Amino acid sequence: MKKEPQLNTTLVCKHRMNAIKDAMEILSGKWKFHILGTLLQGGRMRFMDLLREIDGIAAKMLSKELQDMEINHLITRTVLDTKPVTVEYEVTEYGRTIEPIIDEIANWGIEYRKSLYQN
């Protein structure tokens, strides 16, 4: 008789899984890592600079993703009193805590691409 796998239903495991679910909801989507990576590398940037820098993203999608990240305290939006109005985006101190994770994902991606070319 085949033994059924046991799920770890301890409180610690449930807490960890909820934390992973929360992180994935905040960071999910095709563009959030691109946007965060660009802002981490480029510092404070204007909307149009981000739009030019992130290949393939539409203005409407960039606007939506920036709003989501602002709501989740990953970036700040600063409106400058200029004519015309200028808006700049920057990663928050809390948002910077994800930089090592983005670096590791980038390193993994580099190694993955290398492994594709070696085979």
XYZ file of C-alpha atoms in Angstrom:
119
model
C 0.000 0.000 0.000
C 1.341 3.424 -0.999
C 1.918 5.825 1.886
C 0.292 9.244 1.497
C 2.634 12.208 1.915
C 2.268 14.070 5.170
C 1.739 17.816 5.012
C 3.408 19.900 7.676
C 0.493 21.744 9.222
C 2.322 23.206 12.191
C 1.748 26.825 13.070
C 5.291 27.717 11.944
C 4.721 26.145 8.526
C 1.377 27.900 8.067
C 2.944 31.222 9.068
C 5.776 30.702 6.580
C 3.414 29.749 3.757
C 1.234 32.808 4.414
C 4.340 35.008 4.309
C 5.372 33.481 0.970
C 1.844 33.993 -0.377
C 1.896 37.660 0.716
C 5.305 38.263 -0.882
C 4.239 36.623 -4.138
C 1.060 38.721 -4.296
C 3.007 41.947 -3.765
C 5.734 41.050 -6.278
C 3.741 39.059 -8.813
C 3.420 40.081 -12.392
C 5.694 40.439 -15.347
C 7.013 43.920 -14.599
C 7.534 44.544 -10.874
C 11.019 43.039 -10.728
C 11.976 44.951 -13.889
C 10.755 48.213 -12.401
C 12.397 47.647 -9.015
C 15.649 46.551 -10.625
C 15.673 49.614 -12.857
C 15.000 51.979 -9.953
C 17.592 50.254 -7.762
C 20.210 50.688 -10.492
C 19.129 54.114 -11.740
C 18.080 55.809 -8.516
C 15.322 58.402 -8.671
C 13.693 58.352 -12.113
C 10.890 60.092 -13.956
C 7.977 58.199 -15.471
C 9.114 58.676 -19.069
C 12.658 57.605 -18.176
C 11.272 54.375 -16.727
C 9.084 53.881 -19.785
C 12.102 54.247 -22.085
C 14.332 52.068 -19.927
C 11.958 49.107 -19.508
C 11.664 47.512 -22.923
C 8.162 46.385 -23.872
C 6.097 47.860 -21.046
C 3.078 49.996 -21.935
C 2.522 53.345 -20.207
C -0.779 52.159 -18.715
C 0.852 49.031 -17.265
C 3.808 50.997 -15.889
C 1.403 53.405 -14.218
C -0.600 50.536 -12.663
C 2.507 48.719 -11.408
C 3.966 51.924 -9.933
C 0.685 52.567 -8.099
C 0.676 49.013 -6.716
C 4.259 49.323 -5.520
C 3.565 52.703 -3.934
C 0.581 51.250 -2.055
C 2.847 48.453 -0.792
C 5.552 50.942 0.333
C 8.186 49.679 -2.105
C 8.543 53.009 -3.917
C 7.742 56.655 -3.316
C 6.177 59.028 -5.802
C 7.238 62.662 -5.634
C 5.385 65.376 -7.544
C 7.630 68.341 -8.283
C 6.222 71.842 -8.626
C 7.360 72.440 -12.208
C 5.666 73.448 -15.431
C 4.677 70.918 -16.681
C 4.383 68.865 -13.510
C 7.213 66.378 -13.054
C 6.754 63.082 -11.197
C 9.710 61.077 -9.893
C 9.825 57.577 -8.452
C 12.353 56.132 -6.039
C 12.727 52.903 -4.088
C 11.934 53.312 -0.386
C 14.264 52.195 2.372
C 11.953 49.231 2.909
C 11.891 48.526 -0.832
C 15.693 48.358 -0.799
C 15.469 45.277 1.414
C 14.532 43.291 -1.702
C 17.764 44.222 -3.513
C 19.692 41.094 -2.385
C 16.826 38.927 -3.615
C 16.806 40.632 -7.013
C 20.590 40.238 -7.166
C 20.280 36.508 -6.454
C 17.566 36.081 -9.076
C 19.792 37.890 -11.593
C 22.729 35.645 -10.687
C 20.549 32.565 -11.048
C 19.379 33.810 -14.460
C 22.971 34.380 -15.597
C 23.966 30.871 -14.546
C 20.871 29.418 -16.168
C 21.682 31.094 -19.490
C 25.260 29.810 -19.264
C 23.990 26.272 -18.706
C 21.797 26.534 -21.810
C 24.774 27.411 -23.993
C 26.971 24.666 -22.548
C 24.605 21.861 -23.532
